[in-house]
Coordinates of C-alpha atoms in Angstrom, one line a residue:
M11 CA 14.3 -22.5 -36.7
S12 CA 16.9 -23.7 -34.9
D13 CA 17.9 -23.7 -31.7
N14 CA 21.0 -21.2 -32.0
K15 CA 21.6 -19.2 -29.1
Q16 CA 21.4 -16.3 -31.5
E17 CA 17.9 -15.4 -32.5
T18 CA 16.9 -15.0 -36.1
E19 CA 15.2 -12.8 -37.8
V20 CA 11.5 -13.5 -39.3
F21 CA 10.5 -11.5 -41.5
E22 CA 6.1 -11.0 -41.6
M23 CA 4.3 -10.4 -44.9
A24 CA 0.3 -10.9 -45.6
S25 CA -0.6 -9.7 -41.8
G26 CA 1.7 -12.6 -40.7
D27 CA 0.7 -15.3 -43.2
I28 CA 3.4 -15.8 -44.8
S29 CA 6.5 -16.1 -42.7
I30 CA 10.8 -15.8 -43.7
W31 CA 13.8 -16.7 -42.3
V32 CA 17.2 -17.3 -42.8
D33 CA 18.6 -20.4 -41.2
G34 CA 21.6 -22.0 -43.2
G35 CA 18.5 -21.7 -46.0
I36 CA 15.9 -19.1 -46.7
H37 CA 12.9 -20.4 -45.1
L38 CA 9.2 -19.4 -46.5
K39 CA 6.4 -20.3 -44.4
V40 CA 2.8 -20.4 -45.1
N41 CA 0.1 -19.7 -41.5
T42 CA -2.9 -19.8 -42.5
P43 CA -5.4 -22.7 -41.7
G44 CA -5.5 -25.5 -43.5
R45 CA -2.4 -23.7 -45.5
D46 CA -4.7 -22.1 -47.4
P47 CA -2.9 -20.2 -50.5
V48 CA -2.4 -16.3 -49.4
E49 CA -3.1 -13.6 -51.9
L50 CA -0.9 -11.3 -52.7
G51 CA -1.8 -8.1 -53.8
E52 CA 1.0 -5.9 -56.3
Q53 CA 3.1 -4.1 -53.4
E54 CA 3.0 -7.4 -50.9
A55 CA 4.1 -9.1 -53.9
L56 CA 7.4 -7.1 -55.4
K57 CA 7.9 -6.7 -51.5
L58 CA 8.5 -10.4 -51.2
G59 CA 10.7 -10.9 -54.0
E60 CA 12.9 -7.4 -53.1
L61 CA 13.0 -10.0 -50.1
L62 CA 14.2 -13.0 -51.3
V63 CA 16.5 -11.1 -53.8
R64 CA 18.1 -9.3 -51.0
L65 CA 18.6 -12.5 -48.9
A66 CA 19.8 -14.9 -51.7
N67 CA 22.6 -12.0 -51.8
E68 CA 23.4 -11.9 -48.4
Q69 CA 23.7 -15.7 -48.1
R70 CA 26.1 -15.4 -51.4
A71 CA 28.5 -12.7 -49.6

């Protein structure tokens, strides 16, 4: 993330295993040991998709 004085909002999902933030573009980081895959249930996957769409639409504005 950048060193801007303005604090960047970080969204966490899957018990903190996924972090998403906007800093010029949309950043998605997997926070698991060894970069193991993160399994999402149906509801988590839908929430992730909705968040990414919302952030992308905000970038267009």
